[in-house]
Amino acid sequence: MSRSPIWVGCAFLALAVVAGSLWLSRAPTPAAGFTQLMNRGNGLLEKGDAAAAVAAYAGALRLSPESTDVRLNLANAYLLAGQPEGAAGMCRQTLDLDSNSAAAYYLLGCALLRMNQAEPAAEAFQQSWKIDPGVPALDFQMGMAQEALGQVPDAIRDFESVIRAVPDHPSAHYQLSQLYRLAGRTGDAARELEAHRQILARASSPVITEAALESCKYTLPLSPFVLSQPDPHGIPVRYVEETAAAFGTLAAGCRGPMAVIDYDHDGRPSILAQAAGGGFLLLDDRGGHFSALGRPLRAPAGAGYRVALTGDLDNDGFDDVVVLGERDSRVFKFYEHGRIRDATRSAGLDGVRGSAGLLADLDFFVQHPDQNATAALMR
């Protein structure tokens, strides 16, 4: 009887351990928690509950501090909640992470315009337009910024652009009517004001909010994105010495510099290498095994060859090889089936010396591509 409390205690402890392990196994991972909070925020934002959406997105941001998507969603939620300062802060953080985000520039402009900062708002809209032009809401907001700055011709141009894209945009017609009147175009002003009235008469809900005017592809909630993480154990890699199997006795009889060349354009990368006994030899690739093709090409001994460059020198569809040396340089012309000719003298490189270089197409900009010239630049 005295042992019963001990056994009961052990039983409770065992149950607690099992329950704890089950709870841990069911607890969401950070990635799953991020996705859950983002989806919750998106649903709340679509319902118009901006304050709750801000809280959900803030939780998602804590789980993924480098995410630009959650910051853009937060910026939209702050705008919908009437907190342009918070929206501007999120946009600036996004631009710190991605300076090419048209959405961040647009939302930043909207936030600044709400704070009556027309000049920086116009600059933000211009940056967004440079990255992604052709968004009617962007043209409208740009027009509002230009109007606030007193830039009447620019504002007229922007609102006219909106109407060309969205003929029934009531606010663009109204803004144009006011700007045309300022510009002394009374007939155009009357026409635009009448268009504005007719559009509102046909509308089921004539009330137009700031959020509605800002609405575009940049204000749509972004779906959660979680970058797949690499396997923590990695991919096993094993290196095997295959030189003898690939080259056989040629491995000890050839040396650099070497040039890789597919002389028949059939996907077999053969090798032009310097032979130990002098000259150059083509090592023909046959299924990953190399054998000498033809006799070695003669070359001066002790030339100090340093680099081999591959390129089509005369645009005949076959790659050629330029070998640069400290006391001699060679040009080898290739033909089909691995036939080679020493073309050093005809190429004009006889007696030229070099230790490094590159092949450059000097006339790539001409109308006729067969009239280009290739040069070896050496030092």
Short mmCIF file of C-alpha atoms in Angstrom, two decimals:
data_model
loop_
_atom_site.label_atom_id
_atom_site.label_comp_id
_atom_site.label_asym_id
_atom_site.label_seq_id
_atom_site.Cartn_x
_atom_site.Cartn_y
_atom_site.Cartn_z
CA MET A 1 0.00 0.00 0.00
CA SER A 2 2.85 2.40 0.66
CA ARG A 3 4.05 2.01 -2.93
CA SER A 4 0.74 3.05 -4.51
CA PRO A 5 1.40 6.82 -4.48
CA ILE A 6 4.74 6.20 -6.23
CA TRP A 7 3.14 4.13 -8.96
CA VAL A 8 0.30 6.62 -9.35
CA GLY A 9 2.81 9.44 -9.61
CA CYS A 10 4.80 7.57 -12.23
CA ALA A 11 1.62 6.92 -14.19
CA PHE A 12 0.72 10.61 -14.15
CA LEU A 13 4.27 11.49 -15.19
CA ALA A 14 4.14 9.02 -18.07
CA LEU A 15 0.80 10.46 -19.22
CA ALA A 16 2.23 13.98 -19.02
CA VAL A 17 5.22 13.01 -21.12
CA VAL A 18 3.02 11.33 -23.73
CA ALA A 19 0.64 14.29 -23.83
CA GLY A 20 3.54 16.71 -24.08
CA SER A 21 5.10 14.80 -26.97
CA LEU A 22 1.75 14.69 -28.77
CA TRP A 23 1.33 18.44 -28.27
CA LEU A 24 4.83 19.07 -29.61
CA SER A 25 4.23 16.89 -32.64
CA ARG A 26 1.04 18.80 -33.45
CA ALA A 27 2.43 22.28 -32.78
CA PRO A 28 2.69 24.23 -36.06
CA THR A 29 6.13 24.81 -37.53
CA PRO A 30 7.22 28.43 -38.13
CA ALA A 31 6.50 28.00 -41.86
CA ALA A 32 3.03 26.60 -41.15
CA GLY A 33 2.36 29.36 -38.62
CA PHE A 34 3.43 32.01 -41.13
CA THR A 35 1.09 30.60 -43.78
CA GLN A 36 -1.77 30.41 -41.30
CA LEU A 37 -1.34 34.03 -40.18
CA MET A 38 -1.00 35.31 -43.74
CA ASN A 39 -4.18 33.52 -44.83
CA ARG A 40 -6.01 34.85 -41.77
CA GLY A 41 -4.84 38.39 -42.52
CA ASN A 42 -5.86 38.09 -46.17
CA GLY A 43 -9.33 36.96 -45.20
CA LEU A 44 -9.71 39.81 -42.73
CA LEU A 45 -8.42 42.36 -45.24
CA GLU A 46 -10.91 41.21 -47.86
CA LYS A 47 -13.71 41.55 -45.28
CA GLY A 48 -12.58 45.09 -44.46
CA ASP A 49 -11.44 44.34 -40.90
CA ALA A 50 -8.18 46.25 -41.26
CA ALA A 51 -7.26 46.40 -37.56
CA ALA A 52 -7.47 42.62 -37.13
CA ALA A 53 -5.59 42.15 -40.42
CA VAL A 54 -2.76 44.35 -39.12
CA ALA A 55 -2.46 42.16 -36.02
CA ALA A 56 -2.39 38.95 -38.09
CA TYR A 57 0.22 40.28 -40.51
CA ALA A 58 2.35 41.60 -37.65
CA GLY A 59 2.45 38.07 -36.24
CA ALA A 60 3.43 36.70 -39.65
CA LEU A 61 6.21 39.28 -39.92
CA ARG A 62 7.69 38.11 -36.63
CA LEU A 63 7.89 34.57 -38.06
CA SER A 64 9.38 35.72 -41.38
CA PRO A 65 11.31 38.99 -40.82
CA GLU A 66 12.75 39.04 -44.37
CA SER A 67 9.42 38.70 -46.19
CA THR A 68 8.51 41.56 -48.54
CA ASP A 69 5.05 40.10 -49.20
CA VAL A 70 3.91 40.39 -45.60
CA ARG A 71 5.19 43.98 -45.49
CA LEU A 72 3.16 44.89 -48.58
CA ASN A 73 0.10 43.27 -47.03
CA LEU A 74 0.73 45.23 -43.84
CA ALA A 75 1.04 48.46 -45.85
CA ASN A 76 -2.35 47.79 -47.44
CA ALA A 77 -3.89 46.97 -44.07
CA TYR A 78 -2.51 50.17 -42.55
CA LEU A 79 -3.93 52.21 -45.44
CA LEU A 80 -7.34 50.57 -45.03
CA ALA A 81 -7.16 51.25 -41.29
CA GLY A 82 -6.43 54.94 -41.92
CA GLN A 83 -2.83 54.73 -40.67
CA PRO A 84 -0.72 56.06 -43.57
CA GLU A 85 2.35 56.49 -41.32
CA GLY A 86 2.45 52.74 -40.68
CA ALA A 87 1.91 52.03 -44.38
CA ALA A 88 4.80 54.31 -45.35
CA GLY A 89 7.08 52.60 -42.85
CA MET A 90 6.27 49.14 -44.24
CA CYS A 91 6.86 50.37 -47.81
CA ARG A 92 10.26 51.82 -46.94
CA GLN A 93 11.25 48.55 -45.26
CA THR A 94 10.15 46.68 -48.40
CA LEU A 95 12.25 48.97 -50.61
CA ASP A 96 15.26 48.35 -48.37
CA LEU A 97 14.87 44.66 -49.21
CA ASP A 98 13.76 45.10 -52.84
CA SER A 99 14.50 48.46 -54.47
CA ASN A 100 12.68 47.37 -57.64
CA SER A 101 9.24 46.86 -56.09
CA ALA A 102 6.67 48.87 -58.09
CA ALA A 103 4.00 47.94 -55.53
CA ALA A 104 6.03 49.36 -52.63
CA TYR A 105 6.60 52.65 -54.48
CA TYR A 106 2.90 52.88 -55.34
CA LEU A 107 1.67 52.20 -51.82
CA LEU A 108 4.29 54.60 -50.44
CA GLY A 109 2.97 57.30 -52.77
CA CYS A 110 -0.60 56.63 -51.61
CA ALA A 111 0.45 56.87 -47.96
CA LEU A 112 2.37 60.12 -48.52
CA LEU A 113 -0.51 61.62 -50.47
CA ARG A 114 -2.84 60.85 -47.57
CA MET A 115 -0.37 62.69 -45.32
CA ASN A 116 -0.52 65.73 -47.67
CA GLN A 117 3.09 65.22 -48.79
CA ALA A 118 2.43 65.66 -52.51
CA GLU A 119 6.00 66.16 -53.71
CA PRO A 120 7.54 62.95 -52.28
CA ALA A 121 4.32 61.15 -53.22
CA ALA A 122 4.78 62.21 -56.85
CA GLU A 123 8.39 61.00 -56.76
CA ALA A 124 7.27 57.60 -55.43
CA PHE A 125 4.59 57.31 -58.12
CA GLN A 126 7.14 58.17 -60.80
CA GLN A 127 9.45 55.41 -59.55
CA SER A 128 6.58 52.93 -59.65
CA TRP A 129 5.66 54.06 -63.17
CA LYS A 130 9.26 53.60 -64.38
CA ILE A 131 9.21 50.00 -63.16
CA ASP A 132 5.65 49.09 -64.22
CA PRO A 133 3.76 51.65 -66.35
CA GLY A 134 0.19 51.28 -67.56
CA VAL A 135 -1.65 50.93 -64.22
CA PRO A 136 -4.74 53.26 -64.32
CA ALA A 137 -4.88 53.67 -60.53
CA LEU A 138 -1.23 54.76 -60.58
CA ASP A 139 -1.99 57.39 -63.25
CA PHE A 140 -4.92 58.63 -61.19
CA GLN A 141 -2.89 58.96 -58.00
CA MET A 142 -0.10 60.65 -59.96
CA GLY A 143 -2.66 63.10 -61.30
CA MET A 144 -3.84 63.85 -57.75
CA ALA A 145 -0.25 64.52 -56.66
CA GLN A 146 0.43 66.78 -59.65
CA GLU A 147 -2.81 68.66 -59.03
CA ALA A 148 -1.81 69.23 -55.40
CA LEU A 149 1.52 70.58 -56.62
CA GLY A 150 -0.20 72.98 -59.03
CA GLN A 151 1.16 71.16 -62.10
CA VAL A 152 -2.07 71.52 -64.09
CA PRO A 153 -0.85 70.33 -67.55
CA ASP A 154 0.80 67.25 -66.03
CA ALA A 155 -2.29 66.45 -63.97
CA ILE A 156 -4.51 66.81 -67.05
CA ARG A 157 -2.26 64.40 -68.94
CA ASP A 158 -2.47 61.84 -66.14
CA PHE A 159 -6.26 61.97 -65.79
CA GLU A 160 -6.72 61.80 -69.56
CA SER A 161 -4.58 58.65 -69.49
CA VAL A 162 -6.90 57.18 -66.84
CA ILE A 163 -9.99 57.84 -68.97
CA ARG A 164 -8.43 56.26 -72.04
CA ALA A 165 -7.90 53.08 -69.99
CA VAL A 166 -11.12 53.29 -67.90
CA PRO A 167 -13.72 55.42 -69.76
CA ASP A 168 -16.25 55.18 -66.88
CA HIS A 169 -13.88 56.36 -64.13
CA PRO A 170 -16.11 58.97 -62.42
CA SER A 171 -13.43 60.64 -60.32
CA ALA A 172 -11.07 61.07 -63.28
CA HIS A 173 -13.85 62.84 -65.21
CA TYR A 174 -14.56 65.09 -62.23
CA GLN A 175 -10.89 66.00 -61.70
CA LEU A 176 -10.54 66.76 -65.40
CA SER A 177 -13.57 69.05 -65.28
CA GLN A 178 -11.96 71.09 -62.50
CA LEU A 179 -8.55 71.22 -64.22
CA TYR A 180 -10.05 72.15 -67.60
CA ARG A 181 -11.86 75.01 -65.90
CA LEU A 182 -8.56 76.20 -64.37
CA ALA A 183 -6.95 75.99 -67.80
CA GLY A 184 -9.74 78.10 -69.35
CA ARG A 185 -11.22 75.21 -71.34
CA THR A 186 -14.82 75.77 -70.27
CA GLY A 187 -16.41 73.59 -72.95
CA ASP A 188 -14.22 70.62 -72.05
CA ALA A 189 -14.87 71.25 -68.35
CA ALA A 190 -18.66 71.13 -68.88
CA ARG A 191 -18.39 67.94 -70.95
CA GLU A 192 -16.33 66.15 -68.28
CA LEU A 193 -18.62 67.28 -65.46
CA GLU A 194 -21.65 65.94 -67.35
CA ALA A 195 -19.86 62.62 -67.94
CA HIS A 196 -19.14 62.47 -64.22
CA ARG A 197 -22.82 63.00 -63.37
CA GLN A 198 -24.04 60.38 -65.85
CA ILE A 199 -21.62 57.75 -64.55
CA LEU A 200 -22.70 58.35 -60.95
CA ALA A 201 -26.37 58.14 -61.96
CA ARG A 202 -25.76 54.67 -63.39
CA ALA A 203 -23.70 53.51 -60.41
CA SER A 204 -25.31 51.29 -57.77
CA SER A 205 -23.17 52.91 -55.05
CA PRO A 206 -22.17 56.50 -55.86
CA VAL A 207 -19.97 56.82 -52.74
CA ILE A 208 -16.28 56.69 -53.71
CA THR A 209 -13.68 56.18 -50.97
CA GLU A 210 -9.94 56.74 -50.93
CA ALA A 211 -9.40 53.01 -50.74
CA ALA A 212 -11.56 52.48 -53.81
CA LEU A 213 -9.54 55.02 -55.80
CA GLU A 214 -6.28 53.37 -54.68
CA SER A 215 -7.52 49.88 -55.48
CA CYS A 216 -5.49 48.04 -58.13
CA LYS A 217 -3.31 44.97 -58.50
CA TYR A 218 -0.93 46.41 -55.89
CA THR A 219 -3.63 46.45 -53.20
CA LEU A 220 -4.61 42.79 -53.61
CA PRO A 221 -3.52 40.60 -50.66
CA LEU A 222 -0.46 38.54 -51.48
CA SER A 223 -0.63 34.82 -50.82
CA PRO A 224 1.86 33.35 -48.33
CA PHE A 225 5.10 32.17 -49.83
CA VAL A 226 7.59 30.08 -47.89
CA LEU A 227 10.89 29.22 -49.52
CA SER A 228 11.57 25.51 -49.39
CA GLN A 229 14.54 24.80 -47.17
CA PRO A 230 17.38 22.53 -48.28
CA ASP A 231 17.76 19.04 -46.93
CA PRO A 232 19.67 19.45 -43.63
CA HIS A 233 21.65 16.33 -44.43
CA GLY A 234 22.57 17.52 -47.93
CA ILE A 235 23.07 15.41 -51.03
CA PRO A 236 25.91 12.92 -50.79
CA VAL A 237 28.59 13.56 -53.41
CA ARG A 238 31.32 11.09 -54.24
CA TYR A 239 34.33 11.94 -56.39
CA VAL A 240 36.02 9.19 -58.37
CA GLU A 241 39.36 9.39 -60.18
CA GLU A 242 38.51 8.43 -63.79
CA THR A 243 41.55 9.85 -65.62
CA ALA A 244 43.02 6.47 -66.51
CA ALA A 245 39.65 5.10 -67.66
CA ALA A 246 38.95 8.17 -69.83
CA PHE A 247 42.41 8.79 -71.33
CA GLY A 248 44.35 5.58 -70.89
CA THR A 249 48.03 5.99 -71.81
CA LEU A 250 47.26 9.46 -73.24
CA ALA A 251 46.91 10.81 -69.69
CA ALA A 252 50.68 10.77 -69.20
CA GLY A 253 51.46 11.90 -72.74
CA CYS A 254 49.41 15.11 -72.98
CA ARG A 255 49.43 18.41 -71.15
CA GLY A 256 47.98 21.91 -71.30
CA PRO A 257 47.04 24.31 -72.52
CA MET A 258 43.93 22.50 -73.71
CA ALA A 259 40.89 23.60 -75.71
CA VAL A 260 37.48 21.92 -75.67
CA ILE A 261 35.93 21.72 -79.14
CA ASP A 262 32.84 20.03 -80.60
CA TYR A 263 34.11 19.86 -84.19
CA ASP A 264 31.03 18.07 -85.65
CA HIS A 265 28.42 19.81 -83.46
CA ASP A 266 27.13 16.45 -82.26
CA GLY A 267 27.46 17.06 -78.52
CA ARG A 268 30.85 15.35 -78.13
CA PRO A 269 33.35 17.72 -76.48
CA SER A 270 36.75 16.64 -77.78
CA ILE A 271 40.04 18.13 -76.56
CA LEU A 272 42.96 19.73 -78.34
CA ALA A 273 45.99 19.22 -76.08
CA GLN A 274 49.72 19.68 -76.26
CA ALA A 275 51.51 16.40 -76.85
CA ALA A 276 54.44 15.51 -74.62
CA GLY A 277 56.65 14.84 -77.63
CA GLY A 278 55.86 18.23 -79.15
CA GLY A 279 53.01 19.66 -81.22
CA PHE A 280 49.28 19.41 -80.61
CA LEU A 281 46.99 16.38 -80.68
CA LEU A 282 43.21 16.07 -80.99
CA LEU A 283 41.77 13.75 -78.35
CA ASP A 284 38.54 12.47 -79.87
CA ASP A 285 35.64 11.88 -77.47
CA ARG A 286 33.85 8.58 -77.90
CA GLY A 287 31.34 8.16 -75.11
CA GLY A 288 33.60 9.71 -72.49
CA HIS A 289 36.69 7.82 -73.59
CA PHE A 290 39.35 9.72 -75.51
CA SER A 291 41.66 8.49 -78.24
CA ALA A 292 44.11 10.29 -80.53
CA LEU A 293 42.61 11.33 -83.86
CA GLY A 294 45.24 11.71 -86.57
CA ARG A 295 48.86 12.66 -86.11
CA PRO A 296 50.12 15.45 -83.85
CA LEU A 297 50.26 18.93 -85.40
CA ARG A 298 53.77 20.25 -85.40
CA ALA A 299 54.67 23.24 -83.24
CA PRO A 300 58.01 24.81 -82.21
CA ALA A 301 59.58 23.26 -79.13
CA GLY A 302 59.96 25.41 -76.03
CA ALA A 303 57.35 27.94 -77.20
CA GLY A 304 55.92 28.32 -73.70
CA TYR A 305 52.26 27.91 -74.70
CA ARG A 306 49.99 29.37 -72.02
CA VAL A 307 46.36 29.48 -73.15
CA ALA A 308 44.08 27.99 -75.83
CA LEU A 309 41.06 29.96 -77.08
CA THR A 310 38.13 28.44 -79.01
CA GLY A 311 36.02 30.40 -81.52
CA ASP A 312 34.75 30.45 -85.10
CA LEU A 313 37.32 32.77 -86.69
CA ASP A 314 35.87 32.94 -90.20
CA ASN A 315 32.15 32.22 -89.67
CA ASP A 316 32.17 28.92 -91.52
CA GLY A 317 30.25 27.11 -88.80
CA PHE A 318 33.29 25.34 -87.35
CA ASP A 319 35.12 26.36 -84.19
CA ASP A 320 38.85 27.02 -84.46
CA VAL A 321 41.55 27.19 -81.79
CA VAL A 322 44.08 29.97 -81.11
CA VAL A 323 47.00 28.90 -78.89
CA LEU A 324 49.02 31.73 -77.34
CA GLY A 325 52.61 31.24 -76.26
CA GLU A 326 55.40 33.36 -74.85
CA ARG A 327 57.61 32.67 -77.90
CA ASP A 328 55.09 31.43 -80.48
CA SER A 329 51.37 31.41 -81.22
CA ARG A 330 49.38 28.96 -83.36
CA VAL A 331 46.02 29.02 -85.16
CA PHE A 332 44.39 25.64 -85.88
CA LYS A 333 41.55 25.56 -88.40
CA PHE A 334 39.00 22.76 -87.91
CA TYR A 335 36.78 21.07 -90.48
CA GLU A 336 34.20 18.30 -90.31
CA HIS A 337 35.20 14.84 -89.06
CA GLY A 338 38.02 16.35 -87.00
CA ARG A 339 40.27 17.43 -89.88
CA ILE A 340 42.71 20.15 -88.79
CA ARG A 341 44.99 22.59 -90.60
CA ASP A 342 47.65 24.90 -89.17
CA ALA A 343 46.41 28.32 -90.34
CA THR A 344 48.83 30.48 -88.32
CA ARG A 345 50.38 32.26 -91.30
CA SER A 346 47.11 32.84 -93.20
CA ALA A 347 45.51 34.19 -89.99
CA GLY A 348 48.31 36.73 -89.58
CA LEU A 349 49.52 35.47 -86.20
CA ASP A 350 52.88 34.22 -87.38
CA GLY A 351 55.47 35.50 -84.91
CA VAL A 352 52.90 36.90 -82.49
CA ARG A 353 53.54 36.20 -78.79
CA GLY A 354 51.15 36.27 -75.85
CA SER A 355 50.53 34.76 -72.45
CA ALA A 356 46.82 35.57 -71.99
CA GLY A 357 43.97 36.75 -74.17
CA LEU A 358 40.37 36.48 -75.27
CA LEU A 359 38.46 36.27 -78.55
CA ALA A 360 36.27 39.28 -79.29
CA ASP A 361 33.76 39.84 -82.10
CA LEU A 362 34.59 43.40 -83.16
CA ASP A 363 31.75 43.81 -85.69
CA PHE A 364 28.84 42.18 -83.87
CA PHE A 365 26.74 45.29 -84.53
CA VAL A 366 26.82 45.21 -88.36
CA GLN A 367 23.72 44.36 -90.41
CA HIS A 368 25.35 41.34 -92.05
CA PRO A 369 26.59 38.90 -89.40
CA ASP A 370 28.86 37.15 -91.94
CA GLN A 371 31.02 40.28 -92.16
CA ASN A 372 32.34 40.19 -88.60
CA ALA A 373 35.99 40.04 -87.63
CA THR A 374 37.43 38.11 -84.69
CA ALA A 375 40.60 39.17 -82.89
CA ALA A 376 42.85 37.76 -80.19
CA LEU A 377 43.67 40.32 -77.55
CA MET A 378 46.94 39.49 -75.86
CA ARG A 379 49.32 40.80 -73.30
#
